[in-house]
Coordinates of C-alpha atoms in Angstrom, one line a residue:
X1 CA 2.2 -17.4 -15.4
X2 CA 4.0 -17.8 -12.1
X3 CA 2.0 -18.7 -9.0
X4 CA 2.9 -19.4 -5.4
X5 CA 1.9 -22.7 -3.8
X6 CA 1.6 -23.2 0.0
X7 CA 2.7 -26.3 1.9
X8 CA -0.9 -27.5 1.7
X9 CA -0.8 -27.5 -2.1
X10 CA -3.1 -24.4 -2.2
X11 CA -2.4 -21.9 -5.0
X12 CA -1.7 -18.3 -3.8
X13 CA -2.9 -15.7 -6.3
X14 CA 0.1 -13.5 -6.1
X15 CA 2.3 -13.0 -9.3
X16 CA 5.9 -12.4 -8.3
X17 CA 7.8 -9.8 -10.3
X18 CA 10.7 -11.1 -12.3
X19 CA 14.2 -9.6 -12.9
X20 CA 13.4 -7.4 -16.0
X21 CA 10.5 -5.5 -14.5
X22 CA 12.3 -5.2 -11.1
X23 CA 15.5 -4.0 -12.8
X24 CA 13.5 -1.3 -14.7
X25 CA 11.8 -0.2 -11.5
X26 CA 15.1 -0.1 -9.7
X27 CA 16.7 2.0 -12.5
X28 CA 13.9 4.5 -12.3
X29 CA 14.2 4.8 -8.5
X30 CA 18.0 5.1 -8.7
X31 CA 17.7 7.8 -11.3
X32 CA 15.3 9.8 -9.2
X33 CA 17.3 9.3 -6.0
X34 CA 20.6 10.2 -7.8
X35 CA 19.2 13.4 -9.1
X36 CA 18.0 14.4 -5.6
X37 CA 21.3 13.4 -4.1
X38 CA 23.2 15.6 -6.6
X39 CA 21.0 18.6 -6.1
X40 CA 21.2 18.3 -2.3
X41 CA 25.0 17.8 -2.5
X42 CA 25.4 21.0 -4.6
X43 CA 23.3 23.0 -2.1
X44 CA 25.1 21.6 0.9
X45 CA 28.5 22.0 -0.8
X46 CA 27.9 25.7 -1.5
X47 CA 26.8 26.2 2.1
X48 CA 29.8 24.4 3.6
X49 CA 32.6 26.1 1.7
X50 CA 34.1 27.5 4.9
X51 CA 34.3 24.1 6.6
X52 CA 37.3 21.9 6.8
X53 CA 37.8 18.6 4.9
X54 CA 36.8 16.4 7.8
X55 CA 33.5 18.2 8.2
X56 CA 32.8 18.0 4.5
X57 CA 33.5 14.3 4.5
X58 CA 31.2 13.8 7.4
X59 CA 28.4 15.7 5.7
X60 CA 28.9 13.7 2.5
X61 CA 28.5 10.4 4.4
X62 CA 25.4 11.8 6.1
X63 CA 23.9 12.8 2.8
X64 CA 24.6 9.3 1.4
X65 CA 22.9 7.6 4.3
X66 CA 20.0 10.1 4.4
X67 CA 19.2 10.3 0.7
X68 CA 20.4 7.1 -1.0
X69 CA 19.3 4.8 1.8
X70 CA 16.9 6.7 4.0
X71 CA 15.0 8.1 1.1
X72 CA 13.9 4.7 -0.4
X73 CA 13.0 3.4 3.1
X74 CA 10.8 6.4 3.8
X75 CA 9.1 6.2 0.4
X76 CA 8.3 2.5 0.7
X77 CA 7.0 2.9 4.2
X78 CA 4.8 5.8 3.4
X79 CA 3.5 4.4 0.1
X80 CA 3.2 0.8 1.5
X81 CA 5.5 -0.7 -1.0
X82 CA 5.1 1.5 -4.1
X83 CA 8.0 3.6 -5.0
X84 CA 8.0 5.8 -8.1
X85 CA 9.7 3.1 -10.2
X86 CA 7.4 0.3 -8.9
X87 CA 4.4 2.5 -9.6
X88 CA 5.5 3.1 -13.1
X89 CA 6.0 -0.7 -13.7
X90 CA 2.9 -1.8 -11.9
X91 CA 4.8 -3.5 -9.0
X92 CA 4.3 -3.4 -5.2
X93 CA 6.3 -4.8 -2.2
X94 CA 4.1 -6.9 0.1
X95 CA 4.6 -9.3 2.9
X96 CA 4.8 -13.0 2.3
X97 CA 1.2 -13.4 3.2
X98 CA 0.1 -10.6 0.8
X99 CA -0.4 -7.9 3.4
X100 CA 1.0 -4.3 3.4
X101 CA 4.6 -3.9 4.6
X102 CA 5.7 -1.8 7.6
X103 CA 8.7 0.2 8.5
X104 CA 10.7 -2.8 9.7
X105 CA 10.3 -4.5 6.3
X106 CA 11.3 -1.3 4.4
X107 CA 14.3 -0.8 6.8
X108 CA 15.7 -4.3 6.2
X109 CA 15.2 -4.1 2.4
X110 CA 16.8 -0.7 2.3
X111 CA 19.8 -1.7 4.5
X112 CA 20.4 -4.8 2.3
X113 CA 19.8 -2.8 -0.8
X114 CA 22.8 -0.6 0.0
X115 CA 25.0 -3.6 -0.1
X116 CA 23.5 -5.7 -2.9
X117 CA 22.5 -2.9 -5.2
X118 CA 24.6 0.3 -4.5
X119 CA 27.9 -1.2 -3.5
X120 CA 27.9 -4.1 -6.0
X121 CA 26.1 -2.2 -8.8
X122 CA 23.2 -4.6 -8.6
X123 CA 25.2 -7.8 -9.4
X124 CA 24.3 -9.5 -6.1
X125 CA 20.7 -8.6 -6.4
X126 CA 20.4 -9.8 -10.0
X127 CA 22.0 -13.1 -9.1
X128 CA 19.8 -13.6 -6.1
X129 CA 16.7 -12.8 -8.1
X130 CA 17.6 -15.2 -10.9
X131 CA 18.3 -18.0 -8.4
X132 CA 15.2 -17.5 -6.3
X133 CA 12.1 -19.3 -7.5
X134 CA 10.0 -16.2 -6.7
X135 CA 12.5 -13.6 -7.9
X136 CA 13.4 -12.3 -4.5
X137 CA 16.7 -10.6 -3.7
X138 CA 18.5 -10.9 -0.4
X139 CA 16.7 -7.9 1.1
X140 CA 13.3 -9.6 0.4
X141 CA 14.5 -12.9 2.0
X142 CA 15.6 -11.3 5.2
X143 CA 12.6 -8.9 5.4
X144 CA 10.0 -11.6 4.6
X145 CA 8.7 -9.6 1.6
X146 CA 7.8 -10.2 -2.0
X147 CA 7.6 -7.9 -5.0
X148 CA 4.5 -8.7 -7.0
X149 CA 2.9 -7.6 -10.2
X150 CA -0.4 -5.7 -9.7
X151 CA -1.3 -5.1 -13.3
X152 CA -1.8 -8.6 -14.6
X153 CA -4.5 -10.1 -16.8
X154 CA -5.7 -12.9 -14.5
X155 CA -8.9 -14.3 -13.1
X156 CA -10.5 -12.4 -10.2
X157 CA -9.0 -13.6 -6.9
X158 CA -11.4 -15.1 -4.3
X159 CA -11.9 -12.9 -1.3
X160 CA -11.7 -14.3 2.2
X161 CA -15.3 -14.9 3.3
X162 CA -16.6 -12.7 6.1
X163 CA -17.2 -14.2 9.5
X164 CA -20.7 -14.7 10.9
X165 CA -22.3 -11.4 12.0
X166 CA -22.4 -12.6 15.7
X167 CA -18.6 -12.9 15.7
X168 CA -17.7 -9.6 14.2
X169 CA -15.8 -7.4 16.6
X170 CA -15.5 -10.1 19.3
X171 CA -11.7 -10.3 19.0
X172 CA -10.9 -6.6 18.9
X173 CA -8.7 -6.9 22.0
X174 CA -6.8 -10.0 20.8
X175 CA -3.0 -9.7 20.6
X176 CA -2.0 -10.9 17.1
X177 CA 1.7 -9.8 17.2
X178 CA 2.9 -13.3 17.9
X179 CA 1.2 -14.9 14.9
X180 CA 3.7 -15.4 12.1
X181 CA 3.1 -14.5 8.5
X182 CA 3.2 -18.1 7.4
X183 CA 0.3 -19.0 9.6
X184 CA -1.7 -16.0 8.3
X185 CA -1.0 -17.2 4.8
X186 CA -2.2 -20.8 5.5
X187 CA -5.4 -19.5 7.2
X188 CA -6.3 -17.2 4.4
X189 CA -5.8 -19.8 1.8
X190 CA -7.8 -22.3 3.7
X191 CA -10.7 -19.9 4.0
X192 CA -10.7 -19.1 0.3
X193 CA -10.5 -22.8 -0.7
X194 CA -12.4 -24.5 2.1
X195 CA -15.5 -25.3 -0.1
X196 CA -13.2 -27.0 -2.6
X197 CA -11.7 -29.4 -0.1
X198 CA -12.9 -32.8 1.0
X199 CA -15.2 -32.3 4.0
X200 CA -13.1 -34.5 6.3
X201 CA -9.8 -32.9 5.2
X202 CA -11.3 -29.4 5.6
X203 CA -12.5 -30.1 9.1
X204 CA -9.1 -31.5 10.2
X205 CA -7.3 -28.6 8.5
X206 CA -9.5 -26.0 10.2
X207 CA -9.0 -27.6 13.6
X208 CA -5.2 -27.7 13.2
X209 CA -5.0 -24.1 12.1
X210 CA -7.3 -23.0 14.9
X211 CA -5.2 -24.9 17.5
X212 CA -2.1 -23.3 16.2
X213 CA -3.7 -19.8 16.3
X214 CA -4.9 -20.4 19.9
X215 CA -1.3 -21.4 20.8
X216 CA 0.1 -18.2 19.3
X217 CA -2.5 -15.9 20.9
X218 CA -2.9 -17.7 24.2
X219 CA -6.7 -17.1 24.2
X220 CA -9.2 -19.8 23.3
X221 CA -12.3 -18.9 21.2
X222 CA -15.8 -18.9 22.8
X223 CA -17.2 -22.4 23.4
X224 CA -19.3 -23.9 20.6
X225 CA -17.7 -21.8 17.8
X226 CA -16.8 -23.8 14.7
X227 CA -13.1 -23.7 13.8
X228 CA -13.7 -22.2 10.4
X229 CA -15.8 -19.4 11.9
X230 CA -13.2 -18.7 14.5
X231 CA -10.5 -18.4 11.8
X232 CA -12.7 -16.1 9.7
X233 CA -13.4 -13.8 12.6
X234 CA -9.7 -13.5 13.5
X235 CA -8.7 -12.8 9.9
X236 CA -11.4 -10.2 9.6
X237 CA -10.1 -8.5 12.7
X238 CA -6.5 -8.4 11.3
X239 CA -7.7 -7.1 8.0
X240 CA -9.7 -4.3 9.8
X241 CA -6.5 -3.4 11.7
X242 CA -4.4 -3.3 8.5
X243 CA -7.1 -1.1 6.9
X244 CA -7.1 1.3 9.7
X245 CA -3.3 1.5 9.6
X246 CA -3.2 2.0 5.8
X247 CA -6.0 4.6 5.6
X248 CA -5.3 6.4 8.8
X249 CA -6.1 10.0 8.4
X250 CA -7.9 9.6 5.1
X251 CA -11.4 11.0 4.7
X252 CA -14.0 8.4 5.6
X253 CA -11.3 6.0 6.9
X254 CA -13.1 5.4 10.2
X255 CA -16.3 4.4 8.5
X256 CA -14.4 2.1 6.0
X257 CA -12.5 0.3 8.7
X258 CA -15.5 0.0 11.1
X259 CA -16.8 -3.5 11.7
X260 CA -20.2 -4.5 10.3
X261 CA -22.9 -4.3 13.0
X262 CA -23.3 -7.7 14.5
X263 CA -27.1 -7.7 14.1
X264 CA -27.0 -7.4 10.4
X265 CA -27.4 -10.4 8.1
X266 CA -27.0 -10.3 4.3
X267 CA -29.6 -12.1 2.2
X268 CA -29.5 -13.1 -1.4
X269 CA -31.4 -11.6 -4.3
X270 CA -33.8 -14.5 -4.1
X271 CA -35.0 -13.1 -0.7
X272 CA -35.6 -14.8 2.6
X273 CA -38.9 -16.1 3.8
X274 CA -38.1 -15.1 7.4
X275 CA -37.1 -11.7 8.8
X276 CA -33.5 -10.6 9.0
X277 CA -31.6 -11.7 12.0
X278 CA -31.1 -9.0 14.6
X279 CA -29.4 -8.4 17.9
X280 CA -25.9 -7.7 19.2
X281 CA -22.7 -9.7 19.1
X282 CA -23.8 -11.8 22.0
X283 CA -27.2 -12.8 20.6
X284 CA -28.8 -13.7 17.3
X285 CA -32.4 -13.6 16.0
X286 CA -34.5 -16.6 15.1
X287 CA -33.4 -19.3 12.7
X288 CA -36.4 -18.6 10.6
X289 CA -34.7 -15.5 9.1
X290 CA -32.7 -17.8 6.8
X291 CA -35.4 -20.3 5.9
X292 CA -35.6 -20.7 2.2
X293 CA -32.8 -18.2 1.5
X294 CA -30.4 -19.4 -1.2
X295 CA -27.6 -17.0 -0.1
X296 CA -28.0 -16.4 3.6
X297 CA -25.2 -16.5 6.1
X298 CA -24.1 -20.1 6.6
X299 CA -23.6 -20.1 10.4
X300 CA -26.3 -20.0 13.1
X301 CA -25.5 -18.7 16.5
X302 CA -24.7 -21.2 19.3
X303 CA -27.7 -22.5 21.1
X304 CA -26.5 -21.3 24.5
X305 CA -24.8 -18.1 25.7
X306 CA -21.4 -17.6 24.1
X307 CA -18.5 -17.4 26.5
X308 CA -16.4 -14.2 26.3
X309 CA -13.6 -14.1 23.7
X310 CA -10.9 -13.9 26.4
X311 CA -12.0 -17.1 28.2
X312 CA -9.2 -19.7 28.2
X313 CA -8.6 -23.0 30.0
X314 CA -7.8 -26.6 29.2
X315 CA -10.4 -26.8 26.5
X316 CA -8.7 -24.3 24.2
X317 CA -8.2 -26.8 21.4
X318 CA -11.6 -28.3 21.8
X319 CA -13.2 -24.9 21.6
X320 CA -11.4 -23.9 18.5
X321 CA -12.3 -27.1 16.6
X322 CA -15.7 -27.8 18.2
X323 CA -18.6 -28.7 16.0
X324 CA -20.5 -25.5 16.7
X325 CA -23.8 -24.6 15.1
X326 CA -25.3 -26.4 12.2
X327 CA -25.3 -24.9 8.7
X328 CA -28.5 -23.2 7.9
X329 CA -30.3 -24.7 4.9
X330 CA -33.4 -23.6 3.1
X331 CA -36.2 -25.9 1.9
X332 CA -35.0 -27.3 -1.4
X333 CA -31.6 -25.5 -1.4
X334 CA -28.4 -25.2 0.6
X335 CA -26.8 -22.1 1.9
X336 CA -24.3 -20.4 -0.5
X337 CA -22.8 -18.1 2.2
X338 CA -20.0 -18.8 4.7
X339 CA -20.3 -22.3 5.9
X340 CA -18.0 -24.9 7.4
X341 CA -16.7 -27.7 5.1
X342 CA -18.9 -30.8 5.1

């Protein structure tokens, strides 16, 4: 089974599609697009019998660009990487970090596909896919995308842990456009594997990722926020934006993409001896709400007032990697929720 490995030797649970399945999906897509192109050409040819040869040639070029190139681009954009052939073969086009593609990704893939698939009868695409370790053709390399297999018999992937309730929604105004996909990938993989790392290595990795994220966004996190909690909160904000973009206009989309209220705290089946923590994003309830809970949220709120999310300054790096609040532990057991390494 093929797997991706990041630079930090962390396994990424995405299964790249190989040449046979991609070739079958491309053949289905080409068959459908060719049928549509022939039907449209016949209709346009009948309607343009009175035109001269130059106009007919111009119309033919326009149909080629519109149907054979623009059609796949539009389908991949609207379906978020699942054309008819990929749907039949259980494939999907995603970004390098596993997120949904956008119009610019589909545009680059479609433009390169016209050269390496249509004009060379797929020879260039087949060679590039065979040479690439992840089965990518040139369009995927230039667009920063990857075709993955969705229907695989594999272990359930580990989800990114949610941020502490008192951080949910605090970064809704943060500009994330300058953050590259490689950094998102490293952050997501750290969050899903942070409890498997050595405590010292985990803390240093979280601090380094948080510093780089602060450098890309230009805004430091609130003072006293642990680096791992800051990373989780920003990733949660990006996932919420992607969900709103994907499910825009769908029934119930607003409620699905809405952030969890900051005063809510999830407790395990064992129950907590104290009451549930309440309040808004700027304040948290008493620490006794997690006493004795085996699965309560792993971060307590900072002791003092939390600075606004937009506050910057010379202490940006220190704020991103600061020690923050202590992990809540119950009597006779440790917290099983979101907690910093070590």
